[in-house]
DNA sequence: CCGAATCCACCTTGATACTG
DNA sequence: CAGTATCAAGGTGGATTCGG
């Protein structure tokens, strides 16, 4: 079971998994959510090797999470901006952070979402879309096609 | 940046990432949510090599998502059951499924949560815990320590 | 400034065979 | 039934160097 099979699979979950399975990708999304757009901004912020960064940016772009946009023709310059899909992925990362903090971490909110308008931390919780109730202590099971 | 640094990092998100980064793990969690407990059940259900399965089960156990319990002394037999942390992780996987379906997939709900009591599919959405509003179209950014 | 091309070391997967 | 041992093959991260 390689990454190709993962991202090309028919399962919707597997596409998300293929995305965040890599550690750098989450950090790139973080920086992108902070407004970073340029190759070298990411590179210096993360201390990542340029070829790796290039590979990740391409993967994230192909996944539809980032969009590559040319903002200068001479010299040719591209920038990477979050798409709607990319912005929608942030809450999922945040929910994962809440989970990790609840069961493994200390009380410190080392990773979290911040509302741009208020500057206040957001606590991301996964709820049942119909009832609005948190999906905790709900007896349930996961249905997933075999990849 | 290797997996060790990921799972041992101080960042809460990274622990979740290290978990689901592997494709098998999600499938194991699915089967566990369906009530599977034994080694060979997982093995035949997934068609996974025994050494790989062993490794995954150990990792998931150490991550606190599964619990290894001895249910027979002679012969010694262990079973793996979801912990509370493991059950709480299912909605996150489901949310990832919703995301993948929205932006990449067709309309078919290939992967989703099912309520054990009603048998009805649950749609998992990430909301702001304070306002209860879905975290979409909310201007926000992610804060994360560098791994 | 933004990458692509090379190259290497390592890790991990996964098949198979074997044991208690 | 529940794993461990061994080993081959391939993928991945990363340093470095070079081109547009």
Short mmCIF file of C-alpha atoms (C1' of nucleotides) in Angstrom, two decimals:
data_model
loop_
_atom_site.label_atom_id
_atom_site.label_comp_id
_atom_site.label_asym_id
_atom_site.label_seq_id
_atom_site.Cartn_x
_atom_site.Cartn_y
_atom_site.Cartn_z
CA UNK A 1 0.00 0.00 0.00
CA UNK A 2 1.89 3.00 -1.24
CA UNK A 3 1.04 6.65 -1.28
CA UNK A 4 -0.16 6.50 -4.85
CA UNK A 5 -2.81 3.99 -4.02
CA UNK A 6 -3.77 6.16 -1.09
CA UNK A 7 -4.32 9.40 -2.92
CA UNK A 8 -5.86 7.82 -5.99
CA UNK A 9 -8.18 5.60 -4.03
CA UNK A 10 -11.91 5.95 -4.14
CA UNK A 11 -12.07 6.57 -0.43
CA UNK A 12 -12.59 10.15 0.61
CA UNK A 13 -10.77 9.71 3.86
CA UNK A 14 -7.69 8.37 2.20
CA UNK A 15 -7.25 11.58 0.27
CA UNK A 16 -7.13 13.51 3.49
CA UNK A 17 -4.75 11.02 4.98
CA UNK A 18 -2.41 11.27 2.05
CA UNK A 19 -2.37 14.99 2.60
CA UNK A 20 -1.51 15.29 6.24
CA UNK A 21 0.48 12.12 6.45
CA UNK A 22 3.50 14.21 5.82
CA UNK A 23 4.67 16.42 8.61
CA UNK A 24 5.88 19.28 6.46
CA UNK A 25 2.52 19.69 4.80
CA UNK A 26 0.80 20.66 7.99
CA UNK A 27 3.47 23.23 8.71
CA UNK A 28 3.17 24.60 5.21
CA UNK A 29 -0.56 24.95 5.68
CA UNK A 30 0.07 26.74 8.92
CA UNK A 31 2.38 29.22 7.28
CA UNK A 32 0.01 29.65 4.38
CA UNK A 33 -2.79 30.43 6.81
CA UNK A 34 -0.54 33.10 8.27
CA UNK A 35 -0.30 34.72 4.90
CA UNK A 36 2.91 33.33 3.54
CA UNK A 37 2.94 32.87 -0.18
CA UNK A 38 6.46 32.70 -1.50
CA UNK A 39 8.83 29.81 -1.86
CA UNK A 40 11.58 31.42 0.10
CA UNK A 41 9.28 32.48 2.90
CA UNK A 42 8.32 28.89 3.46
CA UNK A 43 11.86 27.75 3.08
CA UNK A 44 13.36 30.04 5.69
CA UNK A 45 10.43 29.68 8.04
CA UNK A 46 10.62 25.91 8.04
CA UNK A 47 14.28 25.30 7.42
CA UNK A 48 13.30 22.79 4.79
CA UNK A 49 15.46 21.66 1.90
CA UNK A 50 14.37 23.34 -1.34
CA UNK A 51 13.73 20.12 -3.21
CA UNK A 52 11.52 18.83 -0.45
CA UNK A 53 9.62 22.09 -0.28
CA UNK A 54 9.20 22.03 -4.02
CA UNK A 55 7.86 18.50 -3.87
CA UNK A 56 5.42 19.36 -1.09
CA UNK A 57 4.14 22.50 -2.74
CA UNK A 58 3.49 20.58 -5.89
CA UNK A 59 1.68 17.83 -4.02
CA UNK A 60 -0.42 20.31 -2.08
CA UNK A 61 -1.25 22.15 -5.27
CA UNK A 62 -2.29 18.97 -7.02
CA UNK A 63 -4.38 18.07 -4.01
CA UNK A 64 -6.24 21.32 -4.50
CA UNK A 65 -5.21 22.77 -1.19
CA UNK A 66 -2.91 25.40 -2.57
CA UNK A 67 -3.17 27.39 -5.76
CA UNK A 68 -0.16 28.47 -7.75
CA UNK A 69 -0.54 31.95 -9.10
CA UNK A 70 1.82 33.97 -11.25
CA UNK A 71 2.12 37.42 -9.82
CA UNK A 72 4.97 38.68 -11.93
CA UNK A 73 5.83 38.02 -15.53
CA UNK A 74 9.28 39.50 -15.74
CA UNK A 75 10.90 37.95 -13.88
CA UNK A 76 8.42 35.05 -13.64
CA UNK A 77 7.29 34.70 -10.05
CA UNK A 78 4.72 32.42 -8.55
CA UNK A 79 2.95 32.52 -5.26
CA UNK A 80 1.04 29.85 -3.41
CA UNK A 81 -2.22 30.71 -1.75
CA UNK A 82 -4.71 28.64 0.17
CA UNK A 83 -7.78 27.58 -1.74
CA UNK A 84 -11.20 27.25 -0.16
CA UNK A 85 -10.47 23.56 0.28
CA UNK A 86 -7.24 24.45 2.01
CA UNK A 87 -8.94 26.86 4.40
CA UNK A 88 -11.54 24.24 5.14
CA UNK A 89 -8.86 21.82 6.07
CA UNK A 90 -7.54 23.97 8.90
CA UNK A 91 -10.39 23.14 11.29
CA UNK A 92 -9.65 19.47 10.84
CA UNK A 93 -6.06 20.01 11.79
CA UNK A 94 -7.25 22.01 14.76
CA UNK A 95 -9.62 19.25 15.81
CA UNK A 96 -6.72 16.87 15.66
CA UNK A 97 -4.83 19.25 17.90
CA UNK A 98 -7.65 19.28 20.43
CA UNK A 99 -7.67 15.53 20.39
CA UNK A 100 -3.94 15.24 20.90
CA UNK A 101 -4.04 17.74 23.70
CA UNK A 102 -6.91 16.03 25.44
CA UNK A 103 -5.40 12.61 25.53
CA UNK A 104 -1.69 13.10 25.32
CA UNK A 105 -0.66 16.61 25.96
CA UNK A 106 -0.51 18.87 28.87
CA UNK A 107 -3.06 21.62 29.20
CA UNK A 108 -1.10 24.05 27.12
CA UNK A 109 -2.62 25.01 23.84
CA UNK A 110 0.48 24.57 21.78
CA UNK A 111 -1.44 24.31 18.57
CA UNK A 112 -4.78 25.87 17.87
CA UNK A 113 -6.83 28.06 15.60
CA UNK A 114 -7.02 31.78 16.05
CA UNK A 115 -9.84 33.95 14.79
CA UNK A 116 -8.38 36.64 12.57
CA UNK A 117 -11.02 39.16 13.55
CA UNK A 118 -11.01 38.77 17.30
CA UNK A 119 -7.56 37.32 17.82
CA UNK A 120 -9.13 34.82 20.15
CA UNK A 121 -8.39 31.11 20.09
CA UNK A 122 -11.08 28.93 18.58
CA UNK A 123 -11.77 25.56 20.00
CA UNK A 124 -12.61 23.18 17.21
CA UNK A 125 -15.00 20.36 17.99
CA UNK A 126 -16.54 17.78 15.72
CA UNK A 127 -20.30 17.58 16.05
CA UNK A 128 -23.18 15.75 14.48
CA UNK A 129 -24.30 18.08 11.72
CA UNK A 130 -27.95 17.32 12.35
CA UNK A 131 -28.19 17.51 16.10
CA UNK A 132 -25.26 19.83 16.70
CA UNK A 133 -24.13 17.61 19.54
CA UNK A 134 -20.48 16.75 20.03
CA UNK A 135 -19.66 13.29 18.75
CA UNK A 136 -18.41 11.98 22.03
CA UNK A 137 -19.89 9.03 23.84
CA UNK A 138 -21.87 8.34 20.74
CA UNK A 139 -21.89 4.66 19.87
CA UNK A 140 -20.85 4.61 16.25
CA UNK A 141 -18.72 2.86 13.74
CA UNK A 142 -16.77 3.89 10.71
CA UNK A 143 -17.62 2.78 7.22
CA UNK A 144 -14.77 2.91 4.76
CA UNK A 145 -14.12 1.13 1.51
CA UNK A 146 -11.04 -0.97 1.47
CA UNK A 147 -8.31 0.99 -0.20
CA UNK B 1 12.12 15.20 10.03
CA UNK B 2 11.40 11.59 10.74
CA UNK B 3 8.42 9.90 12.27
CA UNK B 4 10.06 9.73 15.65
CA UNK B 5 10.34 13.46 15.84
CA UNK B 6 6.76 13.68 14.76
CA UNK B 7 5.23 11.51 17.41
CA UNK B 8 7.52 12.65 20.19
CA UNK B 9 7.14 16.30 19.38
CA UNK B 10 5.53 18.74 21.72
CA UNK B 11 2.91 19.63 19.16
CA UNK B 12 -0.48 18.12 19.73
CA UNK B 13 -1.34 18.05 16.06
CA UNK B 14 1.76 16.14 15.17
CA UNK B 15 0.68 13.25 17.32
CA UNK B 16 -2.53 12.95 15.40
CA UNK B 17 -0.65 13.23 12.14
CA UNK B 18 1.72 10.48 13.10
CA UNK B 19 -1.28 8.31 13.77
CA UNK B 20 -3.25 8.63 10.60
CA UNK B 21 -0.29 9.19 8.36
CA UNK B 22 -0.26 5.51 7.77
CA UNK B 23 -3.01 4.12 5.62
CA UNK B 24 -3.40 0.83 7.44
CA UNK B 25 -4.04 2.51 10.74
CA UNK B 26 -7.24 4.11 9.57
CA UNK B 27 -8.49 0.79 8.28
CA UNK B 28 -7.59 -0.88 11.54
CA UNK B 29 -9.55 1.76 13.41
CA UNK B 30 -12.47 1.17 11.11
CA UNK B 31 -12.45 -2.54 11.79
CA UNK B 32 -12.01 -1.95 15.49
CA UNK B 33 -15.03 0.34 15.46
CA UNK B 34 -16.94 -2.52 13.87
CA UNK B 35 -16.11 -4.70 16.81
CA UNK B 36 -13.08 -6.58 15.58
CA UNK B 37 -10.60 -7.42 18.29
CA UNK B 38 -8.39 -10.28 17.23
CA UNK B 39 -5.18 -10.36 15.28
CA UNK B 40 -6.40 -12.73 12.68
CA UNK B 41 -9.64 -10.89 12.17
CA UNK B 42 -7.72 -7.79 11.23
CA UNK B 43 -5.30 -9.77 9.14
CA UNK B 44 -7.86 -11.50 6.98
CA UNK B 45 -10.09 -8.46 6.75
CA UNK B 46 -7.30 -6.25 5.52
CA UNK B 47 -5.07 -8.70 3.73
CA UNK B 48 -2.13 -7.22 5.57
CA UNK B 49 1.14 -8.99 6.23
CA UNK B 50 1.35 -10.22 9.82
CA UNK B 51 4.53 -8.36 10.65
CA UNK B 52 3.06 -5.11 9.40
CA UNK B 53 -0.14 -5.67 11.32
CA UNK B 54 1.84 -6.44 14.42
CA UNK B 55 3.79 -3.23 14.04
CA UNK B 56 0.67 -1.16 13.51
CA UNK B 57 -1.17 -2.65 16.44
CA UNK B 58 1.78 -1.92 18.64
CA UNK B 59 2.00 1.65 17.42
CA UNK B 60 -1.71 2.23 17.87
CA UNK B 61 -1.52 0.74 21.33
CA UNK B 62 1.37 2.95 22.31
CA UNK B 63 -0.49 5.92 20.92
CA UNK B 64 -3.29 5.12 23.35
CA UNK B 65 -5.84 4.47 20.66
CA UNK B 66 -6.07 0.75 21.19
CA UNK B 67 -5.78 -1.23 24.38
CA UNK B 68 -4.29 -4.68 24.52
CA UNK B 69 -6.19 -6.97 26.83
CA UNK B 70 -5.58 -10.57 27.75
CA UNK B 71 -8.78 -12.49 27.48
CA UNK B 72 -7.42 -16.00 27.86
CA UNK B 73 -4.60 -17.30 30.00
CA UNK B 74 -4.23 -20.80 28.62
CA UNK B 75 -3.48 -20.44 25.82
CA UNK B 76 -2.47 -16.80 26.22
CA UNK B 77 -4.65 -14.68 23.97
CA UNK B 78 -4.82 -10.93 23.61
CA UNK B 79 -7.44 -8.72 22.08
CA UNK B 80 -7.31 -5.14 20.94
CA UNK B 81 -10.12 -2.80 21.77
CA UNK B 82 -10.68 0.87 21.10
CA UNK B 83 -10.00 3.19 23.99
CA UNK B 84 -11.96 6.35 24.63
CA UNK B 85 -9.25 8.22 22.79
CA UNK B 86 -9.66 5.86 19.88
CA UNK B 87 -13.40 6.31 19.75
CA UNK B 88 -12.93 10.05 19.88
CA UNK B 89 -10.67 9.87 16.91
CA UNK B 90 -13.34 8.42 14.65
CA UNK B 91 -15.19 11.72 14.18
CA UNK B 92 -11.98 13.33 13.02
CA UNK B 93 -11.53 10.67 10.40
CA UNK B 94 -15.13 11.19 9.40
CA UNK B 95 -14.63 14.93 9.14
CA UNK B 96 -11.70 14.25 6.88
CA UNK B 97 -13.98 12.08 4.80
CA UNK B 98 -16.53 14.87 4.47
CA UNK B 99 -13.81 17.18 3.40
CA UNK B 100 -12.46 14.80 0.78
CA UNK B 101 -15.92 14.17 -0.53
CA UNK B 102 -16.76 17.85 -0.77
CA UNK B 103 -13.71 18.88 -2.69
CA UNK B 104 -12.54 15.80 -4.51
CA UNK B 105 -15.07 13.10 -4.55
CA UNK B 106 -18.36 12.49 -6.19
CA UNK B 107 -21.51 12.73 -4.15
CA UNK B 108 -21.34 9.17 -2.91
CA UNK B 109 -20.74 8.71 0.75
CA UNK B 110 -18.09 6.07 0.43
CA UNK B 111 -16.77 6.69 3.88
CA UNK B 112 -18.77 7.97 6.79
CA UNK B 113 -19.85 7.43 10.34
CA UNK B 114 -22.88 5.39 11.22
CA UNK B 115 -24.83 5.72 14.44
CA UNK B 116 -24.95 2.32 16.10
CA UNK B 117 -28.35 2.97 17.64
CA UNK B 118 -30.21 4.33 14.64
CA UNK B 119 -28.13 2.87 11.84
CA UNK B 120 -28.26 6.26 10.21
CA UNK B 121 -25.23 8.00 8.71
CA UNK B 122 -23.83 10.84 10.75
CA UNK B 123 -22.45 13.86 9.06
CA UNK B 124 -19.42 15.09 10.95
CA UNK B 125 -18.78 18.81 10.88
CA UNK B 126 -16.19 20.84 12.71
CA UNK B 127 -17.65 23.81 14.54
CA UNK B 128 -16.52 26.55 16.84
CA UNK B 129 -17.08 25.10 20.28
CA UNK B 130 -18.26 28.42 21.64
CA UNK B 131 -20.64 29.60 18.98
CA UNK B 132 -21.54 26.22 17.55
CA UNK B 133 -21.12 27.63 14.07
CA UNK B 134 -19.37 25.63 11.35
CA UNK B 135 -15.84 26.79 10.83
CA UNK B 136 -16.27 27.68 7.23
CA UNK B 137 -15.70 31.11 5.77
CA UNK B 138 -14.20 32.06 9.08
CA UNK B 139 -11.04 34.09 8.66
CA UNK B 140 -8.55 32.28 10.81
CA UNK B 141 -5.02 31.07 10.99
CA UNK B 142 -3.29 28.11 12.49
CA UNK B 143 -0.81 28.37 15.32
CA UNK B 144 1.59 25.48 15.60
CA UNK B 145 4.99 25.11 17.16
CA UNK B 146 7.71 24.13 14.78
CA UNK B 147 8.26 20.44 15.07
"C1'" DC C 1 14.58 34.52 -6.20
"C1'" DC C 2 12.57 30.03 -7.46
"C1'" DG C 3 13.08 26.11 -8.21
"C1'" DA C 4 14.99 21.42 -10.96
"C1'" DA C 5 18.51 17.72 -11.11
"C1'" DT C 6 21.59 14.58 -8.80
"C1'" DC C 7 22.90 11.77 -5.53
"C1'" DC C 8 22.97 9.18 -1.28
"C1'" DA C 9 21.57 7.07 3.27
"C1'" DC C 10 18.13 5.44 5.46
"C1'" DC C 11 13.79 3.62 6.63
"C1'" DT C 12 9.85 1.10 5.78
"C1'" DT C 13 7.11 -1.83 3.46
"C1'" DG C 14 5.83 -6.31 2.47
"C1'" DA C 15 6.46 -11.60 1.23
"C1'" DT C 16 7.69 -15.48 3.14
"C1'" DA C 17 8.89 -18.71 6.49
"C1'" DC C 18 8.87 -20.07 11.03
"C1'" DT C 19 7.61 -20.60 16.30
"C1'" DG C 20 4.85 -21.05 20.79
"C1'" DC D 1 -4.33 -18.16 16.84
"C1'" DA D 2 -0.83 -14.74 17.45
"C1'" DG D 3 2.73 -13.27 16.45
"C1'" DT D 4 8.51 -13.02 15.36
"C1'" DA D 5 12.68 -13.46 12.02
"C1'" DT D 6 14.65 -12.62 7.92
"C1'" DC D 7 15.48 -10.34 3.77
"C1'" DA D 8 14.81 -7.95 -0.71
"C1'" DA D 9 13.02 -3.86 -2.92
"C1'" DG D 10 11.54 0.46 -3.16
"C1'" DG D 11 10.39 4.91 -1.50
"C1'" DT D 12 11.63 9.27 1.14
"C1'" DG D 13 14.10 12.81 3.31
"C1'" DG D 14 17.75 15.64 2.83
"C1'" DA D 15 22.47 18.12 1.24
"C1'" DT D 16 24.25 19.97 -2.45
"C1'" DT D 17 24.69 21.85 -6.81
"C1'" DC D 18 23.19 23.99 -10.89
"C1'" DG D 19 19.88 26.55 -14.22
"C1'" DG D 20 16.18 30.31 -15.54
#
